[in-house]
PDB file of C-alpha atoms in Angstrom:
ATOM      1  CA  VAL U  12      32.627-116.565 247.618  1.00  0.00           C
ATOM      2  CA  GLN U  13      34.961-115.171 245.355  1.00  0.00           C
ATOM      3  CA  LEU U  14      37.598-111.861 245.120  1.00  0.00           C
ATOM      4  CA  LEU U  15      37.703-109.847 242.219  1.00  0.00           C
ATOM      5  CA  ALA U  16      39.591-106.701 241.412  1.00  0.00           C
ATOM      6  CA  ALA U  17      37.487-103.284 241.747  1.00  0.00           C
ATOM      7  CA  GLN U  18      36.476-101.869 238.791  1.00  0.00           C
ATOM      8  CA  ALA U  19      38.096 -98.597 237.359  1.00  0.00           C
ATOM      9  CA  GLY U  20      35.826 -95.853 237.970  1.00  0.00           C
ATOM     10  CA  ALA U  21      33.925 -97.537 240.533  1.00  0.00           C
ATOM     11  CA  ASP U  22      35.662 -95.467 243.622  1.00  0.00           C
ATOM     12  CA  GLU U  23      38.514 -92.882 242.201  1.00  0.00           C
ATOM     13  CA  GLY U  24      39.712 -93.028 245.837  1.00  0.00           C
ATOM     14  CA  ALA U  25      40.253 -96.319 246.909  1.00  0.00           C
ATOM     15  CA  ASP U  26      42.666 -98.480 247.606  1.00  0.00           C
ATOM     16  CA  ASP U  27      42.596-101.320 244.791  1.00  0.00           C
ATOM     17  CA  GLY U  28      44.953-103.318 246.755  1.00  0.00           C
ATOM     18  CA  LEU U  29      42.771-104.772 249.751  1.00  0.00           C
ATOM     19  CA  LEU U  30      41.920-108.294 249.296  1.00  0.00           C
ATOM     20  CA  GLY U  31      41.169-107.331 245.616  1.00  0.00           C
ATOM     21  CA  GLY U  32      38.933-105.026 246.820  1.00  0.00           C
ATOM     22  CA  TRP U  33      35.753-106.584 245.738  1.00  0.00           C
ATOM     23  CA  LEU U  34      33.885-109.432 247.605  1.00  0.00           C
ATOM     24  CA  LEU U  35      31.226-111.468 245.393  1.00  0.00           C
ATOM     25  CA  SER U  36      28.908-113.984 247.383  1.00  0.00           C
ATOM     26  CA  ALA U  37      25.947-116.044 246.918  1.00  0.00           C
ATOM     27  CA  ALA U  38      24.080-117.998 249.286  1.00  0.00           C
ATOM     28  CA  ASN U  39      20.724-119.933 249.849  1.00  0.00           C
ATOM     29  CA  ASP U  40      18.156-116.915 249.346  1.00  0.00           C
ATOM     30  CA  GLY U  41      19.127-117.106 245.709  1.00  0.00           C
ATOM     31  CA  VAL U  42      20.773-113.459 246.330  1.00  0.00           C
ATOM     32  CA  LEU U  43      23.869-112.466 244.410  1.00  0.00           C
ATOM     33  CA  LYS U  44      25.405-109.784 246.411  1.00  0.00           C
ATOM     34  CA  LEU U  45      28.134-107.772 245.600  1.00  0.00           C
ATOM     35  CA  TRP U  46      30.545-106.119 248.500  1.00  0.00           C
ATOM     36  CA  ASP U  47      33.424-103.476 248.928  1.00  0.00           C
ATOM     37  CA  LEU U  48      35.612-104.674 251.118  1.00  0.00           C
ATOM     38  CA  ARG U  49      38.100-101.596 251.441  1.00  0.00           C
ATOM     39  CA  ALA U  50      35.163 -99.437 252.601  1.00  0.00           C
ATOM     40  CA  ALA U  51      35.906-100.907 256.204  1.00  0.00           C
ATOM     41  CA  ALA U  52      39.601-100.038 255.655  1.00  0.00           C
ATOM     42  CA  ARG U  53      39.005 -96.382 254.241  1.00  0.00           C
ATOM     43  CA  THR U  54      37.372 -95.826 258.170  1.00  0.00           C
ATOM     44  CA  GLY U  55      40.327 -97.314 259.429  1.00  0.00           C
ATOM     45  CA  LYS U  56      38.540-100.421 260.549  1.00  0.00           C
ATOM     46  CA  ARG U  57      40.249-103.793 260.275  1.00  0.00           C
ATOM     47  CA  ALA U  58      37.244-105.942 261.193  1.00  0.00           C
ATOM     48  CA  GLY U  59      34.444-105.096 260.027  1.00  0.00           C
ATOM     49  CA  THR U  60      31.416-105.156 257.660  1.00  0.00           C
ATOM     50  CA  PRO U  61      31.711-104.603 254.261  1.00  0.00           C
ATOM     51  CA  LYS U  62      29.760-101.914 252.421  1.00  0.00           C
ATOM     52  CA  LEU U  63      26.841-103.500 250.194  1.00  0.00           C
ATOM     53  CA  LEU U  64      27.338-102.003 246.690  1.00  0.00           C
ATOM     54  CA  ALA U  65      24.760-104.194 244.612  1.00  0.00           C
ATOM     55  CA  SER U  66      22.335-107.846 244.731  1.00  0.00           C
ATOM     56  CA  GLU U  67      20.377-109.709 242.275  1.00  0.00           C
ATOM     57  CA  ALA U  68      17.678-111.569 243.142  1.00  0.00           C
ATOM     58  CA  SER U  69      15.357-112.049 240.486  1.00  0.00           C
ATOM     59  CA  MET U  70      17.553-114.549 238.433  1.00  0.00           C
ATOM     60  CA  HIS U  71      16.580-118.050 240.598  1.00  0.00           C
ATOM     61  CA  SER U  72      12.965-118.088 241.933  1.00  0.00           C
ATOM     62  CA  GLY U  73      14.022-117.362 245.528  1.00  0.00           C
ATOM     63  CA  LYS U  74      15.794-120.633 245.083  1.00  0.00           C
ATOM     64  CA  GLY U  75      19.741-121.224 246.541  1.00  0.00           C
ATOM     65  CA  ILE U  76      22.779-120.412 244.785  1.00  0.00           C
ATOM     66  CA  PHE U  77      24.730-123.793 244.842  1.00  0.00           C
ATOM     67  CA  SER U  78      27.596-122.209 242.525  1.00  0.00           C
ATOM     68  CA  MET U  79      28.928-119.034 240.966  1.00  0.00           C
ATOM     69  CA  HIS U  80      31.971-118.718 238.410  1.00  0.00           C
ATOM     70  CA  GLU U  81      33.069-115.160 237.306  1.00  0.00           C
ATOM     71  CA  ARG U  82      35.450-114.491 234.615  1.00  0.00           C
ATOM     72  CA  GLY U  83      35.766-110.679 232.795  1.00  0.00           C
ATOM     73  CA  GLY U  84      32.774-109.638 234.938  1.00  0.00           C
ATOM     74  CA  SER U  85      30.482-111.858 233.729  1.00  0.00           C
ATOM     75  CA  VAL U  86      28.917-114.442 236.543  1.00  0.00           C
ATOM     76  CA  LEU U  87      27.314-117.381 236.151  1.00  0.00           C
ATOM     77  CA  THR U  88      25.263-118.379 238.758  1.00  0.00           C
ATOM     78  CA  ALA U  89      23.973-122.637 239.326  1.00  0.00           C
ATOM     79  CA  SER U  90      20.628-122.646 241.133  1.00  0.00           C
ATOM     80  CA  LYS U  91      18.422-125.189 243.130  1.00  0.00           C
ATOM     81  CA  ASP U  92      16.094-124.275 240.042  1.00  0.00           C
ATOM     82  CA  GLY U  93      17.476-126.040 237.838  1.00  0.00           C
ATOM     83  CA  SER U  94      18.435-122.821 236.036  1.00  0.00           C
ATOM     84  CA  VAL U  95      21.912-121.290 235.067  1.00  0.00           C
ATOM     85  CA  GLY U  96      22.083-117.318 235.485  1.00  0.00           C
ATOM     86  CA  LEU U  97      24.319-114.890 233.637  1.00  0.00           C
ATOM     87  CA  THR U  98      24.768-111.685 235.754  1.00  0.00           C
ATOM     88  CA  VAL U  99      26.762-108.822 234.359  1.00  0.00           C
ATOM     89  CA  ILE U 100      29.070-106.654 236.834  1.00  0.00           C
ATOM     90  CA  ALA U 101      28.756-103.107 235.636  1.00  0.00           C
ATOM     91  CA  LEU U 102      30.998-100.143 237.560  1.00  0.00           C
ATOM     92  CA  SER U 103      29.091-101.214 240.896  1.00  0.00           C
ATOM     93  CA  GLU U 104      26.388-102.676 239.956  1.00  0.00           C
ATOM     94  CA  LEU U 105      25.022-106.024 239.005  1.00  0.00           C
ATOM     95  CA  ARG U 106      22.774-106.687 236.121  1.00  0.00           C
ATOM     96  CA  ALA U 107      20.380-109.818 235.279  1.00  0.00           C
ATOM     97  CA  GLU U 108      21.373-110.818 231.668  1.00  0.00           C
ATOM     98  CA  ARG U 109      20.042-114.539 230.962  1.00  0.00           C
ATOM     99  CA  THR U 110      18.497-117.437 232.550  1.00  0.00           C
ATOM    100  CA  TRP U 111      19.360-120.542 230.743  1.00  0.00           C
ATOM    101  CA  GLU U 112      16.202-122.977 232.343  1.00  0.00           C
ATOM    102  CA  GLY U 113      16.769-126.750 232.900  1.00  0.00           C
ATOM    103  CA  VAL U 114      20.593-126.919 231.686  1.00  0.00           C
ATOM    104  CA  CYS U 115      20.578-130.347 233.720  1.00  0.00           C
ATOM    105  CA  ASP U 116      17.613-132.378 232.684  1.00  0.00           C
ATOM    106  CA  GLY U 117      15.691-130.183 234.770  1.00  0.00           C
ATOM    107  CA  GLY U 118      17.309-130.989 237.537  1.00  0.00           C
ATOM    108  CA  VAL U 119      19.241-129.216 240.501  1.00  0.00           C
ATOM    109  CA  VAL U 120      22.121-127.511 239.193  1.00  0.00           C
ATOM    110  CA  LYS U 121      25.314-127.949 241.444  1.00  0.00           C
ATOM    111  CA  ALA U 122      28.175-126.722 239.791  1.00  0.00           C
ATOM    112  CA  VAL U 123      29.127-124.238 236.727  1.00  0.00           C
ATOM    113  CA  ALA U 124      32.093-122.803 235.101  1.00  0.00           C
ATOM    114  CA  TRP U 125      33.195-121.082 232.205  1.00  0.00           C
ATOM    115  CA  SER U 126      35.218-122.782 229.570  1.00  0.00           C
ATOM    116  CA  GLY U 127      38.549-122.579 229.768  1.00  0.00           C
ATOM    117  CA  GLU U 128      40.605-120.056 228.215  1.00  0.00           C
ATOM    118  CA  GLY U 129      40.649-120.395 224.589  1.00  0.00           C
ATOM    119  CA  GLY U 130      37.778-122.409 224.969  1.00  0.00           C
ATOM    120  CA  LEU U 131      34.740-122.915 222.692  1.00  0.00           C
ATOM    121  CA  GLY U 132      33.773-119.301 222.808  1.00  0.00           C
ATOM    122  CA  PRO U 133      33.291-116.731 224.803  1.00  0.00           C
ATOM    123  CA  SER U 134      29.765-117.568 226.399  1.00  0.00           C
ATOM    124  CA  THR U 135      30.376-121.504 226.757  1.00  0.00           C
ATOM    125  CA  PHE U 136      29.936-123.084 230.064  1.00  0.00           C
ATOM    126  CA  ALA U 137      29.505-126.080 231.491  1.00  0.00           C
ATOM    127  CA  ALA U 138      27.077-127.218 234.284  1.00  0.00           C
ATOM    128  CA  GLY U 139      26.287-130.328 236.891  1.00  0.00           C
ATOM    129  CA  GLY U 140      23.420-131.688 238.599  1.00  0.00           C
ATOM    130  CA  ARG U 141      22.487-133.316 241.070  1.00  0.00           C
ATOM    131  CA  GLY U 142      21.039-136.303 238.718  1.00  0.00           C
ATOM    132  CA  GLY U 143      24.776-136.383 237.378  1.00  0.00           C
ATOM    133  CA  GLY U 144      23.481-134.625 234.094  1.00  0.00           C
ATOM    134  CA  VAL U 145      25.980-132.062 232.457  1.00  0.00           C
ATOM    135  CA  GLY U 146      24.596-129.280 230.580  1.00  0.00           C
ATOM    136  CA  GLY U 147      25.793-125.792 228.953  1.00  0.00           C
TER     137      GLY U 147
END
């Protein structure tokens, strides 16, 4: 789970101050989901179900997602199928961009993270696997 600021233009009349506006979630079903936390607040409810804006399920063959890291609207996901996926948040949509297979010697990928600010490049990441393998 990761909180995100809602992107400009996604909902012009919304209050962007509520918990960043959006929630990004991933689970054992291999689906990445983008939620609008402001939807329940606009209806006056404090405890309610957020509105599902988008979901992306094509990246990891229906296998679970262990880890994700968002930076600048680009989301990396680490999966049980041994791959790392790249999904882009465009307004209130999720768009599958790329999948790297066999990142950690073909084993389960447990963690993924973008390189640090000023790191090795805008698309450089590190991934760690079950067997101690590291890729990226």
